[in-house]
Amino acid sequence: EVQLVESGGGLVQPGGYLRLSCAASGFSFSDHYMDWVRQAPGKGLEWIGRSRNKANSYATDHGSSVKGRFTISRDDSKNSLYLEMNSLKAEDTAVYYCGRVRRGYDLGSYVDSWGQGTLVTVSS
Amino acid sequence: DIQMTQSPSSLSASVGDRVTITCRSSQTISTYINWYQQKPGKAPNLLIYAASSLQSGVPSRFSGSGSGTDFTLTISSLQPEDFATYYCQQSYSSPRTFGQGTKVEI
């Protein structure tokens, strides 16, 4: 069974730093791309970024609102995905989800498994 | 960035109704669109990928269609467990943007 468990959320002051983790199990983590998606309270889903696999040089993409502040990385030896968040702002307050990406020829890509999410609150 | 615009933002429906949600992209995305369902306090759940492919385990009352810039999610006969918020997402290019969501209410 695919399992994704996020951790590391909490209360942080504006301008602060936080590192989220996503522990994966039940599938071959190293073969998969992984996404981060967030949801501010009462708002919609926002795509944060993507981590590609070793075969694609571990390349990453980041969404416009977090580019330059957030960094996605992974450690295949630990089956873990990370999101380092710097210069946090009040508008970064959200539940952060990690998701396993599936891809196929002419199918694009999509997240077929999600973690339960971890809440990040940015406030003084 | 590609903008995804869903309509309506919310709708009221009854059990047994046929429900249609539309999503329009700001530029052509072929069939690279996914649909997710989300219930309060829960993670999203994949319903449809690549515009019309039904995710394993998803009831057949859910279907998707469209290509280019205009897409539709249809629930053929609304069930009590279908009251939720639905999101489209394009996977044509980065950033992989979501629509703003459509809340389906009783």
mmCIF file of C-alpha atoms in Angstrom:
data_model
loop_
_atom_site.group_PDB
_atom_site.id
_atom_site.type_symbol
_atom_site.label_atom_id
_atom_site.label_comp_id
_atom_site.label_asym_id
_atom_site.label_seq_id
_atom_site.Cartn_x
_atom_site.Cartn_y
_atom_site.Cartn_z
ATOM 1 C CA GLU A 1 0.000 0.000 0.000
ATOM 2 C CA VAL A 2 1.304 3.431 -0.947
ATOM 3 C CA GLN A 3 1.851 5.642 2.082
ATOM 4 C CA LEU A 4 3.003 9.235 2.214
ATOM 5 C CA VAL A 5 3.465 10.918 5.572
ATOM 6 C CA GLU A 6 4.319 14.608 5.841
ATOM 7 C CA SER A 7 5.936 16.082 8.929
ATOM 8 C CA GLY A 8 7.687 19.211 10.083
ATOM 9 C CA GLY A 9 4.811 21.665 10.060
ATOM 10 C CA GLY A 10 4.160 24.109 12.872
ATOM 11 C CA LEU A 11 4.160 27.725 13.903
ATOM 12 C CA VAL A 12 6.944 29.934 12.547
ATOM 13 C CA GLN A 13 7.508 33.680 12.602
ATOM 14 C CA PRO A 14 7.442 35.790 9.444
ATOM 15 C CA GLY A 15 10.841 35.714 7.796
ATOM 16 C CA GLY A 16 11.584 32.357 9.363
ATOM 17 C CA TYR A 17 12.617 28.948 8.068
ATOM 18 C CA LEU A 18 10.957 25.573 8.100
ATOM 19 C CA ARG A 19 11.761 22.204 6.542
ATOM 20 C CA LEU A 20 8.992 19.778 5.692
ATOM 21 C CA SER A 21 9.548 16.082 5.101
ATOM 22 C CA CYS A 22 7.500 13.495 3.253
ATOM 23 C CA ALA A 23 8.247 9.858 4.080
ATOM 24 C CA ALA A 24 7.227 7.418 1.362
ATOM 25 C CA SER A 25 6.605 3.691 1.546
ATOM 26 C CA GLY A 26 4.858 0.941 -0.389
ATOM 27 C CA PHE A 27 6.313 1.816 -3.793
ATOM 28 C CA SER A 28 9.610 2.384 -5.527
ATOM 29 C CA PHE A 29 10.212 5.984 -4.448
ATOM 30 C CA SER A 30 13.362 6.420 -6.519
ATOM 31 C CA ASP A 31 11.482 5.765 -9.759
ATOM 32 C CA HIS A 32 8.857 8.433 -9.220
ATOM 33 C CA TYR A 33 8.494 12.151 -9.601
ATOM 34 C CA MET A 34 6.981 13.796 -6.529
ATOM 35 C CA ASP A 35 4.947 16.989 -6.113
ATOM 36 C CA TRP A 36 4.273 19.454 -3.317
ATOM 37 C CA VAL A 37 0.829 21.113 -3.253
ATOM 38 C CA ARG A 38 -0.520 23.490 -0.623
ATOM 39 C CA GLN A 39 -3.898 24.787 0.457
ATOM 40 C CA ALA A 40 -4.366 27.988 2.431
ATOM 41 C CA PRO A 41 -7.246 27.967 4.947
ATOM 42 C CA GLY A 42 -10.553 28.089 3.092
ATOM 43 C CA LYS A 43 -8.801 28.408 -0.274
ATOM 44 C CA GLY A 44 -8.069 26.212 -3.274
ATOM 45 C CA LEU A 45 -5.141 24.020 -4.196
ATOM 46 C CA GLU A 46 -1.839 25.562 -5.269
ATOM 47 C CA TRP A 47 0.924 23.597 -6.963
ATOM 48 C CA ILE A 48 4.250 24.353 -5.251
ATOM 49 C CA GLY A 49 6.717 22.279 -7.206
ATOM 50 C CA ARG A 50 8.088 18.983 -8.442
ATOM 51 C CA SER A 51 11.059 16.714 -7.845
ATOM 52 C CA ARG A 52 12.068 14.471 -10.722
ATOM 53 C CA ASN A 53 13.813 11.126 -10.399
ATOM 54 C CA LYS A 54 17.464 10.223 -10.860
ATOM 55 C CA ALA A 55 16.886 9.270 -14.492
ATOM 56 C CA ASN A 56 15.888 12.899 -15.048
ATOM 57 C CA SER A 57 18.804 14.301 -13.074
ATOM 58 C CA TYR A 58 16.724 15.062 -9.984
ATOM 59 C CA ALA A 59 15.591 18.238 -11.718
ATOM 60 C CA THR A 60 13.073 20.419 -9.895
ATOM 61 C CA ASP A 61 10.354 22.917 -10.820
ATOM 62 C CA HIS A 62 8.927 25.521 -8.504
ATOM 63 C CA GLY A 63 5.751 27.552 -8.679
ATOM 64 C CA SER A 64 5.926 31.284 -9.284
ATOM 65 C CA SER A 65 4.861 32.326 -5.787
ATOM 66 C CA VAL A 66 7.632 30.359 -4.047
ATOM 67 C CA LYS A 67 10.465 30.483 -6.563
ATOM 68 C CA GLY A 68 13.657 31.674 -4.901
ATOM 69 C CA ARG A 69 12.301 31.064 -1.390
ATOM 70 C CA PHE A 70 11.369 27.379 -1.384
ATOM 71 C CA THR A 71 13.635 24.477 -2.382
ATOM 72 C CA ILE A 72 12.538 20.939 -3.136
ATOM 73 C CA SER A 73 14.943 18.049 -2.675
ATOM 74 C CA ARG A 74 14.878 14.318 -2.103
ATOM 75 C CA ASP A 75 16.928 11.521 -0.588
ATOM 76 C CA ASP A 76 16.207 8.251 -2.352
ATOM 77 C CA SER A 77 18.228 6.311 0.241
ATOM 78 C CA LYS A 78 15.709 7.455 2.852
ATOM 79 C CA ASN A 79 12.620 7.350 0.591
ATOM 80 C CA SER A 80 12.036 10.949 1.530
ATOM 81 C CA LEU A 81 11.051 14.205 -0.126
ATOM 82 C CA TYR A 82 11.780 17.592 1.404
ATOM 83 C CA LEU A 83 10.555 21.163 1.139
ATOM 84 C CA GLU A 84 12.811 23.844 2.577
ATOM 85 C CA MET A 85 10.973 27.104 3.090
ATOM 86 C CA ASN A 86 12.836 30.377 3.650
ATOM 87 C CA SER A 87 11.674 33.961 4.160
ATOM 88 C CA LEU A 88 8.248 32.738 5.159
ATOM 89 C CA LYS A 89 5.305 35.087 4.851
ATOM 90 C CA ALA A 90 1.847 35.079 6.374
ATOM 91 C CA GLU A 91 0.450 34.068 2.987
ATOM 92 C CA ASP A 92 2.474 30.837 3.132
ATOM 93 C CA THR A 93 0.151 29.653 5.899
ATOM 94 C CA ALA A 94 -1.387 26.483 4.521
ATOM 95 C CA VAL A 95 -1.665 22.730 4.694
ATOM 96 C CA TYR A 96 1.187 21.273 2.647
ATOM 97 C CA TYR A 97 0.654 17.979 0.834
ATOM 98 C CA CYS A 98 3.142 15.749 -0.917
ATOM 99 C CA GLY A 99 1.986 13.520 -3.749
ATOM 100 C CA ARG A 100 3.278 10.707 -5.912
ATOM 101 C CA VAL A 101 3.291 11.597 -9.594
ATOM 102 C CA ARG A 102 2.371 9.156 -12.321
ATOM 103 C CA ARG A 103 3.262 9.829 -15.940
ATOM 104 C CA GLY A 104 2.500 8.174 -19.215
ATOM 105 C CA TYR A 105 2.954 8.699 -22.894
ATOM 106 C CA ASP A 106 0.274 11.106 -24.027
ATOM 107 C CA LEU A 107 -1.251 11.074 -20.540
ATOM 108 C CA GLY A 108 0.616 13.980 -19.036
ATOM 109 C CA SER A 109 1.215 13.659 -15.328
ATOM 110 C CA TYR A 110 -1.049 13.424 -12.307
ATOM 111 C CA VAL A 111 -0.891 12.789 -8.570
ATOM 112 C CA ASP A 112 -2.467 9.447 -7.733
ATOM 113 C CA SER A 113 -1.496 9.222 -4.059
ATOM 114 C CA TRP A 114 -1.406 11.959 -1.446
ATOM 115 C CA GLY A 115 -0.201 12.368 2.103
ATOM 116 C CA GLN A 116 -2.497 13.614 4.851
ATOM 117 C CA GLY A 117 -0.879 17.048 4.874
ATOM 118 C CA THR A 118 0.991 19.088 7.455
ATOM 119 C CA LEU A 119 -0.091 22.542 8.624
ATOM 120 C CA VAL A 120 2.314 25.458 8.459
ATOM 121 C CA THR A 121 1.278 28.637 10.252
ATOM 122 C CA VAL A 122 3.311 31.794 9.704
ATOM 123 C CA SER A 123 2.515 34.318 12.398
ATOM 124 C CA SER A 124 4.174 36.468 15.020
ATOM 125 C CA ASP B 1 1.548 30.563 -16.493
ATOM 126 C CA ILE B 2 -1.537 28.781 -17.802
ATOM 127 C CA GLN B 3 -4.712 29.947 -16.074
ATOM 128 C CA MET B 4 -7.436 27.410 -15.366
ATOM 129 C CA THR B 5 -10.934 28.806 -14.902
ATOM 130 C CA GLN B 6 -13.679 26.609 -13.517
ATOM 131 C CA SER B 7 -17.387 27.259 -13.650
ATOM 132 C CA PRO B 8 -19.490 27.465 -11.730
ATOM 133 C CA SER B 9 -17.670 28.262 -8.475
ATOM 134 C CA SER B 10 -20.441 26.482 -6.623
ATOM 135 C CA LEU B 11 -23.658 24.693 -7.389
ATOM 136 C CA SER B 12 -26.572 23.188 -5.542
ATOM 137 C CA ALA B 13 -27.867 19.825 -6.647
ATOM 138 C CA SER B 14 -29.903 16.896 -5.448
ATOM 139 C CA VAL B 15 -29.156 13.206 -5.215
ATOM 140 C CA GLY B 16 -29.710 11.673 -8.629
ATOM 141 C CA ASP B 17 -29.018 14.871 -10.557
ATOM 142 C CA ARG B 18 -26.665 15.015 -13.501
ATOM 143 C CA VAL B 19 -23.929 17.530 -12.708
ATOM 144 C CA THR B 20 -21.532 19.166 -15.127
ATOM 145 C CA ILE B 21 -18.476 21.231 -14.178
ATOM 146 C CA THR B 22 -16.448 23.018 -16.807
ATOM 147 C CA CYS B 23 -12.818 24.100 -16.895
ATOM 148 C CA ARG B 24 -11.267 26.422 -19.451
ATOM 149 C CA SER B 25 -7.532 26.881 -19.924
ATOM 150 C CA SER B 26 -5.946 30.159 -21.012
ATOM 151 C CA GLN B 27 -4.074 28.360 -23.782
ATOM 152 C CA THR B 28 -4.364 25.024 -25.491
ATOM 153 C CA ILE B 29 -3.317 22.087 -23.331
ATOM 154 C CA SER B 30 -4.322 19.181 -25.598
ATOM 155 C CA THR B 31 -5.854 16.623 -23.201
ATOM 156 C CA TYR B 32 -3.411 17.241 -20.342
ATOM 157 C CA ILE B 33 -5.979 17.882 -17.658
ATOM 158 C CA ASN B 34 -6.768 16.085 -14.421
ATOM 159 C CA TRP B 35 -9.763 16.256 -12.100
ATOM 160 C CA TYR B 36 -9.645 15.840 -8.321
ATOM 161 C CA GLN B 37 -12.298 15.614 -5.634
ATOM 162 C CA GLN B 38 -11.656 16.993 -2.167
ATOM 163 C CA LYS B 39 -13.751 16.640 0.959
ATOM 164 C CA PRO B 40 -13.316 18.926 3.994
ATOM 165 C CA GLY B 41 -10.206 18.170 6.018
ATOM 166 C CA LYS B 42 -9.023 15.525 3.548
ATOM 167 C CA ALA B 43 -6.389 15.306 0.850
ATOM 168 C CA PRO B 44 -7.515 15.542 -2.780
ATOM 169 C CA ASN B 45 -8.500 12.341 -4.566
ATOM 170 C CA LEU B 46 -7.766 11.744 -8.245
ATOM 171 C CA LEU B 47 -10.865 11.109 -10.353
ATOM 172 C CA ILE B 48 -9.871 11.608 -13.982
ATOM 173 C CA TYR B 49 -6.508 12.009 -15.709
ATOM 174 C CA ALA B 50 -5.649 12.904 -19.291
ATOM 175 C CA ALA B 51 -9.094 14.490 -19.725
ATOM 176 C CA SER B 52 -11.087 11.261 -19.901
ATOM 177 C CA SER B 53 -9.247 8.361 -18.249
ATOM 178 C CA LEU B 54 -11.014 7.119 -15.140
ATOM 179 C CA GLN B 55 -8.693 6.463 -12.202
ATOM 180 C CA SER B 56 -8.837 2.926 -10.845
ATOM 181 C CA GLY B 57 -11.460 2.542 -8.141
ATOM 182 C CA VAL B 58 -13.422 5.654 -9.120
ATOM 183 C CA PRO B 59 -17.125 5.003 -9.823
ATOM 184 C CA SER B 60 -18.160 5.022 -13.467
ATOM 185 C CA ARG B 61 -20.689 7.810 -12.845
ATOM 186 C CA PHE B 62 -17.710 10.164 -13.118
ATOM 187 C CA SER B 63 -16.544 11.007 -16.620
ATOM 188 C CA GLY B 64 -14.405 13.632 -18.292
ATOM 189 C CA SER B 65 -14.229 15.066 -21.774
ATOM 190 C CA GLY B 66 -12.712 17.819 -23.841
ATOM 191 C CA SER B 67 -9.513 18.845 -25.553
ATOM 192 C CA GLY B 68 -7.723 22.039 -26.430
ATOM 193 C CA THR B 69 -9.023 24.640 -24.007
ATOM 194 C CA ASP B 70 -12.464 23.450 -22.912
ATOM 195 C CA PHE B 71 -13.067 20.526 -20.594
ATOM 196 C CA THR B 72 -15.939 18.980 -18.684
ATOM 197 C CA LEU B 73 -16.330 16.777 -15.615
ATOM 198 C CA THR B 74 -19.701 15.061 -15.458
ATOM 199 C CA ILE B 75 -21.323 13.166 -12.621
ATOM 200 C CA SER B 76 -24.128 11.195 -14.217
ATOM 201 C CA SER B 77 -26.185 10.605 -11.076
ATOM 202 C CA LEU B 78 -25.091 12.501 -7.992
ATOM 203 C CA GLN B 79 -24.683 10.397 -4.876
ATOM 204 C CA PRO B 80 -24.580 11.601 -1.239
ATOM 205 C CA GLU B 81 -20.835 10.929 -1.046
ATOM 206 C CA ASP B 82 -20.205 13.180 -4.069
ATOM 207 C CA PHE B 83 -20.885 16.414 -2.209
ATOM 208 C CA ALA B 84 -17.394 17.893 -2.230
ATOM 209 C CA THR B 85 -15.168 20.401 -4.002
ATOM 210 C CA TYR B 86 -13.791 19.541 -7.435
ATOM 211 C CA TYR B 87 -10.603 20.885 -8.986
ATOM 212 C CA CYS B 88 -9.160 20.706 -12.458
ATOM 213 C CA GLN B 89 -5.399 20.828 -13.016
ATOM 214 C CA GLN B 90 -3.377 21.153 -16.196
ATOM 215 C CA SER B 91 -0.276 19.028 -16.672
ATOM 216 C CA TYR B 92 0.730 20.539 -20.007
ATOM 217 C CA SER B 93 3.441 22.795 -18.623
ATOM 218 C CA SER B 94 5.013 24.064 -15.433
ATOM 219 C CA PRO B 95 3.655 25.455 -13.168
ATOM 220 C CA ARG B 96 0.948 22.821 -13.122
ATOM 221 C CA THR B 97 -1.877 25.113 -12.186
ATOM 222 C CA PHE B 98 -5.209 24.233 -10.620
ATOM 223 C CA GLY B 99 -8.603 25.750 -11.201
ATOM 224 C CA GLN B 100 -10.151 27.651 -8.311
ATOM 225 C CA GLY B 101 -12.507 24.798 -7.463
ATOM 226 C CA THR B 102 -16.218 24.042 -7.741
ATOM 227 C CA LYS B 103 -18.120 23.286 -4.559
ATOM 228 C CA VAL B 104 -21.028 20.890 -5.041
ATOM 229 C CA GLU B 105 -23.595 21.372 -2.296
ATOM 230 C CA ILE B 106 -26.919 19.855 -1.428
#
